[in-house]
PDB file of C-alpha atoms in Angstrom:
ATOM      1  CA  MET J   2      34.936 -17.530  13.035  1.00 64.00           C
ATOM      2  CA  ASP J   3      33.862 -17.832   9.681  1.00 86.00           C
ATOM      3  CA  VAL J   4      32.048 -20.746   8.085  1.00 91.00           C
ATOM      4  CA  ASP J   5      31.438 -20.650   4.256  1.00 93.00           C
ATOM      5  CA  LEU J   6      28.446 -22.255   2.163  1.00 93.00           C
ATOM      6  CA  ARG J   7      31.685 -24.545   0.366  1.00 94.00           C
ATOM      7  CA  GLN J   8      32.248 -26.322   3.699  1.00 95.00           C
ATOM      8  CA  LEU J   9      28.607 -26.739   4.466  1.00 95.00           C
ATOM      9  CA  ARG J  10      28.001 -27.944   1.077  1.00 95.00           C
ATOM     10  CA  CYS J  11      31.283 -30.624   1.486  1.00 95.00           C
ATOM     11  CA  LEU J  12      29.391 -31.745   5.052  1.00 95.00           C
ATOM     12  CA  VAL J  13      26.113 -32.530   3.340  1.00 95.00           C
ATOM     13  CA  ALA J  14      27.478 -34.082   0.397  1.00 95.00           C
ATOM     14  CA  ILE J  15      29.333 -36.343   3.044  1.00 95.00           C
ATOM     15  CA  VAL J  16      26.543 -37.568   4.908  1.00 94.00           C
ATOM     16  CA  ASP J  17      23.830 -37.853   1.968  1.00 94.00           C
ATOM     17  CA  GLU J  18      26.320 -39.882  -0.259  1.00 93.00           C
ATOM     18  CA  GLY J  19      27.513 -41.843   2.303  1.00 92.00           C
ATOM     19  CA  SER J  20      31.374 -41.741   1.595  1.00 92.00           C
ATOM     20  CA  PHE J  21      34.263 -38.815   1.194  1.00 93.00           C
ATOM     21  CA  THR J  22      34.676 -40.292  -2.356  1.00 92.00           C
ATOM     22  CA  ASP J  23      31.351 -39.988  -3.637  1.00 93.00           C
ATOM     23  CA  ALA J  24      30.932 -36.758  -1.896  1.00 93.00           C
ATOM     24  CA  ALA J  25      34.195 -35.885  -4.250  1.00 94.00           C
ATOM     25  CA  LEU J  26      31.930 -36.971  -7.380  1.00 94.00           C
ATOM     26  CA  ALA J  27      28.781 -35.064  -6.475  1.00 93.00           C
ATOM     27  CA  LEU J  28      30.976 -32.027  -5.779  1.00 93.00           C
ATOM     28  CA  GLY J  29      33.049 -32.502  -9.086  1.00 93.00           C
ATOM     29  CA  VAL J  30      36.438 -31.730  -6.455  1.00 94.00           C
ATOM     30  CA  SER J  31      39.340 -34.434  -5.831  1.00 94.00           C
ATOM     31  CA  GLN J  32      38.445 -36.432  -2.562  1.00 94.00           C
ATOM     32  CA  ALA J  33      41.628 -34.553  -0.926  1.00 95.00           C
ATOM     33  CA  ALA J  34      39.929 -31.477  -1.354  1.00 95.00           C
ATOM     34  CA  VAL J  35      36.643 -32.663   0.463  1.00 94.00           C
ATOM     35  CA  SER J  36      39.086 -34.278   3.394  1.00 94.00           C
ATOM     36  CA  ARG J  37      40.540 -30.764   3.469  1.00 95.00           C
ATOM     37  CA  THR J  38      37.363 -29.235   3.399  1.00 95.00           C
ATOM     38  CA  LEU J  39      35.540 -31.231   6.316  1.00 95.00           C
ATOM     39  CA  ALA J  40      38.916 -30.651   8.488  1.00 94.00           C
ATOM     40  CA  SER J  41      38.794 -26.716   7.849  1.00 95.00           C
ATOM     41  CA  LEU J  42      35.267 -26.791   9.240  1.00 94.00           C
ATOM     42  CA  GLU J  43      35.970 -28.869  12.088  1.00 94.00           C
ATOM     43  CA  ARG J  44      38.838 -26.967  12.782  1.00 94.00           C
ATOM     44  CA  THR J  45      36.890 -23.682  12.803  1.00 93.00           C
ATOM     45  CA  LEU J  46      33.877 -24.954  15.098  1.00 93.00           C
ATOM     46  CA  GLY J  47      36.117 -26.459  17.180  1.00 93.00           C
ATOM     47  CA  VAL J  48      34.370 -29.793  17.230  1.00 94.00           C
ATOM     48  CA  ARG J  49      34.255 -33.500  15.625  1.00 95.00           C
ATOM     49  CA  LEU J  50      31.385 -33.776  13.085  1.00 95.00           C
ATOM     50  CA  LEU J  51      31.764 -37.105  11.348  1.00 94.00           C
ATOM     51  CA  ARG J  52      32.900 -40.466  12.924  1.00 92.00           C
ATOM     52  CA  ARG J  53      34.812 -42.345   9.486  1.00 87.00           C
ATOM     53  CA  THR J  54      35.386 -46.039  10.148  1.00 83.00           C
ATOM     54  CA  SER J  55      36.224 -48.720   7.320  1.00 75.00           C
ATOM     55  CA  ARG J  56      32.943 -49.376   6.091  1.00 80.00           C
ATOM     56  CA  GLU J  57      31.129 -45.872   6.684  1.00 86.00           C
ATOM     57  CA  VAL J  58      30.765 -42.318   7.560  1.00 91.00           C
ATOM     58  CA  THR J  59      28.077 -41.054  10.038  1.00 93.00           C
ATOM     59  CA  PRO J  60      27.618 -37.703  11.767  1.00 94.00           C
ATOM     60  CA  THR J  61      28.131 -37.383  15.235  1.00 94.00           C
ATOM     61  CA  GLY J  62      25.553 -36.218  17.988  1.00 93.00           C
ATOM     62  CA  THR J  63      27.020 -32.442  17.396  1.00 94.00           C
ATOM     63  CA  GLY J  64      27.423 -33.173  13.791  1.00 92.00           C
ATOM     64  CA  LEU J  65      23.982 -34.372  13.589  1.00 94.00           C
ATOM     65  CA  ARG J  66      22.867 -30.533  15.014  1.00 95.00           C
ATOM     66  CA  VAL J  67      25.001 -28.902  12.626  1.00 95.00           C
ATOM     67  CA  LEU J  68      24.292 -30.824   9.487  1.00 94.00           C
ATOM     68  CA  ALA J  69      20.296 -29.740  10.522  1.00 95.00           C
ATOM     69  CA  HIS J  70      21.384 -26.082  10.507  1.00 95.00           C
ATOM     70  CA  ALA J  71      23.495 -26.552   7.129  1.00 95.00           C
ATOM     71  CA  ARG J  72      20.244 -27.826   5.301  1.00 95.00           C
ATOM     72  CA  ARG J  73      18.479 -25.064   6.367  1.00 95.00           C
ATOM     73  CA  VAL J  74      21.027 -22.537   5.769  1.00 95.00           C
ATOM     74  CA  LEU J  75      21.996 -24.068   2.174  1.00 94.00           C
ATOM     75  CA  GLY J  76      18.455 -24.379   1.231  1.00 93.00           C
ATOM     76  CA  GLU J  77      17.641 -20.539   2.236  1.00 92.00           C
ATOM     77  CA  VAL J  78      20.427 -19.696   0.350  1.00 91.00           C
ATOM     78  CA  ASP J  79      18.841 -21.055  -2.662  1.00 87.00           C
ATOM     79  CA  ASP J  80      15.606 -19.340  -1.897  1.00 80.00           C
ATOM     80  CA  LEU J  81      17.641 -16.756  -2.138  1.00 83.00           C
ATOM     81  CA  VAL J  82      19.500 -17.367  -5.664  1.00 79.00           C
ATOM     82  CA  ARG J  83      15.872 -18.333  -7.467  1.00 73.00           C
ATOM     83  CA  GLU J  84      14.721 -15.445  -6.168  1.00 68.00           C
ATOM     84  CA  ALA J  85      17.078 -12.701  -7.503  1.00 68.00           C
ATOM     85  CA  THR J  86      17.562 -14.585 -10.935  1.00 63.00           C
ATOM     86  CA  SER J  87      14.175 -15.969 -11.746  1.00 60.00           C
ATOM     87  CA  GLY J  88      12.225 -13.465  -9.611  1.00 56.00           C
ATOM     88  CA  HIS J  89      10.946 -12.070 -12.866  1.00 65.00           C
ATOM     89  CA  GLY J  90       8.567 -15.243 -13.034  1.00 78.00           C
ATOM     90  CA  HIS J  91       6.089 -13.588 -10.933  1.00 85.00           C
ATOM     91  CA  LEU J  92       4.693 -10.169 -11.059  1.00 92.00           C
ATOM     92  CA  ARG J  93       3.150  -8.628  -7.804  1.00 94.00           C
ATOM     93  CA  ILE J  94       0.921  -5.979  -8.022  1.00 97.00           C
ATOM     94  CA  GLY J  95       0.375  -3.885  -4.872  1.00 97.00           C
ATOM     95  CA  TYR J  96      -3.104  -1.739  -4.101  1.00 96.00           C
ATOM     96  CA  ALA J  97      -3.948   0.214  -1.140  1.00 92.00           C
ATOM     97  CA  TRP J  98      -7.947  -0.085  -0.888  1.00 88.00           C
ATOM     98  CA  ALA J  99      -9.649  -1.308  -3.975  1.00 89.00           C
ATOM     99  CA  ALA J 100      -7.544  -2.584  -6.650  1.00 92.00           C
ATOM    100  CA  LEU J 101      -8.746  -2.267 -10.161  1.00 93.00           C
ATOM    101  CA  GLY J 102     -12.224  -2.726  -9.570  1.00 92.00           C
ATOM    102  CA  ARG J 103     -14.251  -4.057 -12.193  1.00 93.00           C
ATOM    103  CA  HIS J 104     -11.392  -4.503 -14.193  1.00 95.00           C
ATOM    104  CA  THR J 105      -9.967  -6.561 -11.696  1.00 95.00           C
ATOM    105  CA  SER J 106     -10.970 -10.080 -12.691  1.00 93.00           C
ATOM    106  CA  ALA J 107     -10.419  -9.051 -16.242  1.00 94.00           C
ATOM    107  CA  LEU J 108      -6.717  -8.437 -15.950  1.00 95.00           C
ATOM    108  CA  GLN J 109      -5.883 -11.761 -14.116  1.00 94.00           C
ATOM    109  CA  ARG J 110      -7.605 -13.522 -16.640  1.00 93.00           C
ATOM    110  CA  ARG J 111      -6.028 -11.304 -19.777  1.00 94.00           C
ATOM    111  CA  TRP J 112      -2.668 -11.483 -17.894  1.00 94.00           C
ATOM    112  CA  ALA J 113      -2.703 -15.585 -17.678  1.00 88.00           C
ATOM    113  CA  ALA J 114      -3.296 -15.527 -21.354  1.00 88.00           C
ATOM    114  CA  ALA J 115      -0.570 -12.945 -22.620  1.00 86.00           C
ATOM    115  CA  GLN J 116       1.686 -13.512 -19.890  1.00 87.00           C
ATOM    116  CA  PRO J 117       1.685 -17.593 -19.072  1.00 86.00           C
ATOM    117  CA  GLY J 118       5.357 -17.453 -17.720  1.00 82.00           C
ATOM    118  CA  THR J 119       4.696 -15.078 -15.486  1.00 88.00           C
ATOM    119  CA  ASP J 120       2.376 -15.497 -12.309  1.00 90.00           C
ATOM    120  CA  LEU J 121       0.184 -12.417 -11.327  1.00 94.00           C
ATOM    121  CA  GLN J 122      -0.308 -11.664  -7.569  1.00 93.00           C
ATOM    122  CA  LEU J 123      -2.530  -9.185  -6.050  1.00 96.00           C
ATOM    123  CA  VAL J 124      -0.880  -7.511  -2.605  1.00 95.00           C
ATOM    124  CA  ARG J 125      -3.186  -5.367  -0.566  1.00 95.00           C
ATOM    125  CA  VAL J 126      -0.704  -3.092   1.599  1.00 95.00           C
ATOM    126  CA  ASN J 127      -2.553  -0.005   2.822  1.00 92.00           C
ATOM    127  CA  SER J 128       0.526   2.663   2.341  1.00 94.00           C
ATOM    128  CA  PRO J 129       1.339   5.706   0.401  1.00 93.00           C
ATOM    129  CA  THR J 130       3.072   3.759  -2.229  1.00 96.00           C
ATOM    130  CA  ALA J 131       0.487   0.843  -1.899  1.00 96.00           C
ATOM    131  CA  GLY J 132       3.596  -1.773  -0.861  1.00 96.00           C
ATOM    132  CA  LEU J 133       6.281  -0.554  -3.330  1.00 95.00           C
ATOM    133  CA  ALA J 134       8.479   1.413  -1.021  1.00 94.00           C
ATOM    134  CA  GLU J 135       8.607  -1.607   1.440  1.00 94.00           C
ATOM    135  CA  GLY J 136       9.603  -4.077  -1.269  1.00 90.00           C
ATOM    136  CA  ALA J 137       6.252  -6.220  -0.727  1.00 93.00           C
ATOM    137  CA  CYS J 138       5.489  -5.062  -4.821  1.00 94.00           C
ATOM    138  CA  ASP J 139       6.930  -4.667  -8.041  1.00 94.00           C
ATOM    139  CA  LEU J 140       4.234  -2.844  -9.271  1.00 97.00           C
ATOM    140  CA  SER J 141       1.396  -0.594  -7.801  1.00 97.00           C
ATOM    141  CA  VAL J 142      -1.574   0.673  -8.091  1.00 97.00           C
ATOM    142  CA  VAL J 143      -2.214   4.109  -6.552  1.00 97.00           C
ATOM    143  CA  ARG J 144      -4.763   6.777  -7.050  1.00 96.00           C
ATOM    144  CA  ARG J 145      -2.695  10.249  -6.371  1.00 93.00           C
ATOM    145  CA  PRO J 146       0.920  11.205  -7.772  1.00 93.00           C
ATOM    146  CA  LEU J 147       3.683   9.546  -6.602  1.00 93.00           C
ATOM    147  CA  ASP J 148       6.204  12.065  -5.268  1.00 89.00           C
ATOM    148  CA  ASP J 149       9.336   9.975  -4.394  1.00 91.00           C
ATOM    149  CA  ARG J 150      11.834  10.471  -7.273  1.00 92.00           C
ATOM    150  CA  ARG J 151      12.628   6.751  -6.480  1.00 95.00           C
ATOM    151  CA  PHE J 152       9.436   5.873  -8.565  1.00 96.00           C
ATOM    152  CA  ASP J 153       7.897   6.279 -11.937  1.00 96.00           C
ATOM    153  CA  SER J 154       4.196   6.147 -12.777  1.00 97.00           C
ATOM    154  CA  ALA J 155       1.704   6.093 -15.670  1.00 97.00           C
ATOM    155  CA  ILE J 156      -1.882   7.331 -16.174  1.00 97.00           C
ATOM    156  CA  VAL J 157      -3.442   4.088 -16.875  1.00 97.00           C
ATOM    157  CA  GLY J 158      -7.152   5.569 -16.893  1.00 97.00           C
ATOM    158  CA  LEU J 159      -9.740   7.714 -14.652  1.00 97.00           C
ATOM    159  CA  GLU J 160     -12.570   6.720 -12.453  1.00 97.00           C
ATOM    160  CA  ARG J 161     -15.370   8.258 -10.983  1.00 97.00           C
ATOM    161  CA  ARG J 162     -15.600   9.833  -7.416  1.00 97.00           C
ATOM    162  CA  LEU J 163     -18.106   8.169  -5.472  1.00 98.00           C
ATOM    163  CA  CYS J 164     -20.090   9.250  -2.400  1.00 97.00           C
ATOM    164  CA  ALA J 165     -20.558   6.677   0.183  1.00 98.00           C
ATOM    165  CA  VAL J 166     -23.728   6.979   2.451  1.00 98.00           C
ATOM    166  CA  ALA J 167     -25.475   4.526   4.681  1.00 98.00           C
ATOM    167  CA  ALA J 168     -28.743   2.831   2.999  1.00 97.00           C
ATOM    168  CA  ASP J 169     -31.378   5.054   5.102  1.00 97.00           C
ATOM    169  CA  ASP J 170     -29.500   8.252   4.381  1.00 97.00           C
ATOM    170  CA  PRO J 171     -31.727  10.676   2.637  1.00 96.00           C
ATOM    171  CA  LEU J 172     -28.777  11.397   0.042  1.00 97.00           C
ATOM    172  CA  ALA J 173     -28.787   7.564  -0.603  1.00 97.00           C
ATOM    173  CA  ARG J 174     -32.193   8.180  -2.524  1.00 96.00           C
ATOM    174  CA  ARG J 175     -30.710  10.043  -5.211  1.00 96.00           C
ATOM    175  CA  ARG J 176     -29.346   8.931  -8.004  1.00 96.00           C
ATOM    176  CA  SER J 177     -26.126  11.483  -7.830  1.00 97.00           C
ATOM    177  CA  VAL J 178     -25.010  14.280  -5.594  1.00 97.00           C
ATOM    178  CA  ARG J 179     -22.883  17.224  -5.563  1.00 97.00           C
ATOM    179  CA  LEU J 180     -19.864  18.466  -3.385  1.00 96.00           C
ATOM    180  CA  ALA J 181     -22.257  20.971  -1.797  1.00 96.00           C
ATOM    181  CA  ASP J 182     -24.523  18.097  -0.702  1.00 96.00           C
ATOM    182  CA  LEU J 183     -21.676  17.117   1.810  1.00 95.00           C
ATOM    183  CA  THR J 184     -21.163  20.524   3.386  1.00 93.00           C
ATOM    184  CA  GLY J 185     -21.912  20.003   7.260  1.00 90.00           C
ATOM    185  CA  ARG J 186     -21.258  16.110   6.852  1.00 95.00           C
ATOM    186  CA  THR J 187     -18.434  14.213   8.606  1.00 96.00           C
ATOM    187  CA  LEU J 188     -16.118  13.086   5.937  1.00 96.00           C
ATOM    188  CA  LEU J 189     -14.044   9.635   6.621  1.00 96.00           C
ATOM    189  CA  VAL J 190     -10.579   9.973   5.241  1.00 95.00           C
ATOM    190  CA  ASP J 191      -7.392   7.973   4.582  1.00 94.00           C
ATOM    191  CA  ARG J 192      -4.885  10.937   4.594  1.00 91.00           C
ATOM    192  CA  ARG J 193      -1.985   7.888   3.824  1.00 90.00           C
ATOM    193  CA  THR J 194      -3.730   6.557   0.832  1.00 91.00           C
ATOM    194  CA  GLY J 195      -6.770   8.373   0.313  1.00 89.00           C
ATOM    195  CA  THR J 196      -8.124  10.588  -2.746  1.00 92.00           C
ATOM    196  CA  THR J 197     -10.319  12.219  -0.637  1.00 92.00           C
ATOM    197  CA  THR J 198      -9.303  15.863   1.289  1.00 89.00           C
ATOM    198  CA  ALA J 199     -11.234  18.576   2.304  1.00 88.00           C
ATOM    199  CA  GLU J 200      -9.387  20.811  -0.222  1.00 90.00           C
ATOM    200  CA  LEU J 201     -11.860  19.448  -3.078  1.00 92.00           C
ATOM    201  CA  TRP J 202     -14.514  21.967  -1.573  1.00 94.00           C
ATOM    202  CA  PRO J 203     -14.632  25.535  -1.534  1.00 93.00           C
ATOM    203  CA  PRO J 204     -12.329  27.118   1.798  1.00 91.00           C
ATOM    204  CA  ASP J 205     -16.081  28.429   3.428  1.00 90.00           C
ATOM    205  CA  ALA J 206     -17.694  25.318   2.194  1.00 92.00           C
ATOM    206  CA  ARG J 207     -15.653  22.045   3.395  1.00 92.00           C
ATOM    207  CA  PRO J 208     -16.902  19.339   5.674  1.00 94.00           C
ATOM    208  CA  ALA J 209     -15.515  18.016   8.810  1.00 94.00           C
ATOM    209  CA  THR J 210     -13.224  14.914   8.502  1.00 95.00           C
ATOM    210  CA  GLU J 211     -12.574  12.069  10.784  1.00 95.00           C
ATOM    211  CA  GLU J 212      -9.327   9.931   9.485  1.00 95.00           C
ATOM    212  CA  ILE J 213      -9.647   6.020   9.368  1.00 93.00           C
ATOM    213  CA  HIS J 214      -6.991   3.633   7.661  1.00 89.00           C
ATOM    214  CA  ASP J 215      -9.192   0.577   6.943  1.00 91.00           C
ATOM    215  CA  VAL J 216     -11.794   0.094   4.081  1.00 93.00           C
ATOM    216  CA  ASP J 217     -13.690  -2.160   6.286  1.00 94.00           C
ATOM    217  CA  ASP J 218     -13.680   0.113   9.445  1.00 95.00           C
ATOM    218  CA  TRP J 219     -14.506   2.730   6.794  1.00 96.00           C
ATOM    219  CA  LEU J 220     -17.436   1.203   5.677  1.00 97.00           C
ATOM    220  CA  THR J 221     -18.886  -0.158   8.944  1.00 97.00           C
ATOM    221  CA  VAL J 222     -18.663   3.817  10.025  1.00 97.00           C
ATOM    222  CA  ILE J 223     -20.688   4.687   7.083  1.00 98.00           C
ATOM    223  CA  ALA J 224     -23.251   2.188   7.511  1.00 97.00           C
ATOM    224  CA  THR J 225     -23.948   3.564  10.833  1.00 97.00           C
ATOM    225  CA  GLY J 226     -24.837   6.637   9.041  1.00 96.00           C
ATOM    226  CA  ARG J 227     -22.680   8.811  11.409  1.00 96.00           C
ATOM    227  CA  CYS J 228     -20.299   9.574   8.848  1.00 97.00           C
ATOM    228  CA  VAL J 229     -20.461   9.776   4.721  1.00 97.00           C
ATOM    229  CA  GLY J 230     -17.525   8.977   2.478  1.00 97.00           C
ATOM    230  CA  MET J 231     -16.039  10.110  -0.845  1.00 96.00           C
ATOM    231  CA  THR J 232     -14.277   7.247  -2.666  1.00 96.00           C
ATOM    232  CA  ALA J 233     -12.704   6.089  -6.504  1.00 96.00           C
ATOM    233  CA  GLU J 234     -15.356   4.088  -8.088  1.00 95.00           C
ATOM    234  CA  ALA J 235     -12.921   0.800  -7.728  1.00 96.00           C
ATOM    235  CA  THR J 236     -13.968   0.709  -4.417  1.00 96.00           C
ATOM    236  CA  ALA J 237     -17.783   0.099  -4.614  1.00 96.00           C
ATOM    237  CA  HIS J 238     -16.789  -2.529  -7.394  1.00 94.00           C
ATOM    238  CA  GLN J 239     -14.335  -4.450  -4.858  1.00 93.00           C
ATOM    239  CA  TYR J 240     -16.478  -3.721  -2.053  1.00 94.00           C
ATOM    240  CA  PRO J 241     -19.953  -4.119  -1.920  1.00 94.00           C
ATOM    241  CA  ARG J 242     -21.728  -3.582   1.434  1.00 94.00           C
ATOM    242  CA  PRO J 243     -24.994  -4.183   2.795  1.00 95.00           C
ATOM    243  CA  GLY J 244     -26.141  -0.789   4.418  1.00 96.00           C
ATOM    244  CA  VAL J 245     -23.864   1.173   2.726  1.00 98.00           C
ATOM    245  CA  VAL J 246     -25.196   2.678  -0.963  1.00 98.00           C
ATOM    246  CA  TYR J 247     -22.671   4.572  -3.279  1.00 98.00           C
ATOM    247  CA  ARG J 248     -23.790   7.595  -5.626  1.00 98.00           C
ATOM    248  CA  PRO J 249     -22.055   9.575  -8.170  1.00 98.00           C
ATOM    249  CA  VAL J 250     -20.620  12.884  -7.361  1.00 97.00           C
ATOM    250  CA  ARG J 251     -21.160  14.718 -10.465  1.00 96.00           C
ATOM    251  CA  ASP J 252     -19.482  17.678 -10.130  1.00 95.00           C
ATOM    252  CA  ALA J 253     -16.115  16.447  -8.770  1.00 95.00           C
ATOM    253  CA  GLU J 254     -12.897  15.926 -10.715  1.00 94.00           C
ATOM    254  CA  PRO J 255     -12.507  12.213 -11.798  1.00 96.00           C
ATOM    255  CA  VAL J 256      -9.431  10.058 -10.066  1.00 96.00           C
ATOM    256  CA  ALA J 257      -6.729   9.508 -11.819  1.00 97.00           C
ATOM    257  CA  VAL J 258      -5.704   5.448 -11.616  1.00 97.00           C
ATOM    258  CA  ARG J 259      -1.345   5.120 -11.909  1.00 97.00           C
ATOM    259  CA  LEU J 260       0.659   2.302 -12.076  1.00 97.00           C
ATOM    260  CA  GLY J 261       4.092   2.800 -10.411  1.00 97.00           C
ATOM    261  CA  TRP J 262       7.586   1.297 -10.478  1.00 97.00           C
ATOM    262  CA  TRP J 263      11.125   1.345  -8.955  1.00 95.00           C
ATOM    263  CA  ARG J 264      12.979   4.090 -11.643  1.00 94.00           C
ATOM    264  CA  ASP J 265      15.961   2.020 -11.557  1.00 92.00           C
ATOM    265  CA  ASP J 266      14.466  -1.212 -11.316  1.00 88.00           C
ATOM    266  CA  PRO J 267      11.608  -1.695 -13.307  1.00 92.00           C
ATOM    267  CA  HIS J 268      10.094  -5.541 -13.702  1.00 92.00           C
ATOM    268  CA  PRO J 269      10.558  -6.314 -17.371  1.00 89.00           C
ATOM    269  CA  ALA J 270       6.554  -6.875 -17.589  1.00 92.00           C
ATOM    270  CA  THR J 271       6.010  -3.144 -16.654  1.00 94.00           C
ATOM    271  CA  GLN J 272       5.025  -1.768 -20.335  1.00 94.00           C
ATOM    272  CA  THR J 273       2.920  -5.090 -20.863  1.00 93.00           C
ATOM    273  CA  ALA J 274       0.873  -4.094 -17.262  1.00 95.00           C
ATOM    274  CA  VAL J 275       0.457  -0.504 -18.442  1.00 96.00           C
ATOM    275  CA  GLU J 276      -0.309  -1.563 -21.855  1.00 96.00           C
ATOM    276  CA  LEU J 277      -3.048  -4.035 -20.681  1.00 95.00           C
ATOM    277  CA  LEU J 278      -4.696  -1.715 -17.867  1.00 96.00           C
ATOM    278  CA  THR J 279      -4.496   0.974 -20.289  1.00 96.00           C
ATOM    279  CA  THR J 280      -6.298  -1.086 -22.545  1.00 96.00           C
ATOM    280  CA  LEU J 281      -8.916  -2.153 -20.114  1.00 95.00           C
ATOM    281  CA  TYR J 282     -10.112   1.172 -18.745  1.00 95.00           C
ATOM    282  CA  ARG J 283     -10.146   2.769 -21.920  1.00 94.00           C
ATOM    283  CA  ASN J 284     -12.686   0.076 -23.311  1.00 91.00           C
ATOM    284  CA  GLY J 285     -14.152   0.685 -20.226  1.00 80.00           C
TER     285      GLY J 285
END
């Protein structure tokens, strides 16, 4: 059973215009073509869809139900076409835990001024590609390399590594900490998206680790004092939390912030986004 969009549009046009003649004018075809198209739809479905009198054309009971489905199908097709042909009217940037920290609002403001025809949307997706592989975004902010050859990326900035501890932890009284200060503690890590692994420490001084997958859960556990965390500084700006204190880890390498995109289908605004973010990070 093959029902095509031309048949559905014909049915909707007849009902909306009120006659075969007016439907033909609206569709830009002959009245005979409208009659043939409707007849082919009724033959395909095996039901009568319209009642015709000398004065009016009205849907049958079955026709009303088919008409409702036809409108939904045509609406979905219109949405599909708009997405495919004008999807560049918006840019979705995905991120896993923290977007761009203190630069997030600056990006949104400057983007609106620099690219008024392209809406910017920030999308949180806790996956290794921050939603890129899932199709949830056009660009993604990631803080570790994208090893998948389907993607390209550019480093747009660097962020300090911070230690997150409970407010009553002895380390909270310090202005900064060292990696060695965390040896013997339990470190909360997100192995899917996080930047912290036990490999940051020497083999004989690595902390124990416990896995977690959500930044709110991460903060809740740290506030209890049972575990500590290490993260890029964007997290501290994005998620200040009573009971949790962030301190710089002065002997840990900074975290590279990357913007990633599909290698074979980059969004037209990709280069603009790279340049804007690089400027924001460079200017601090």
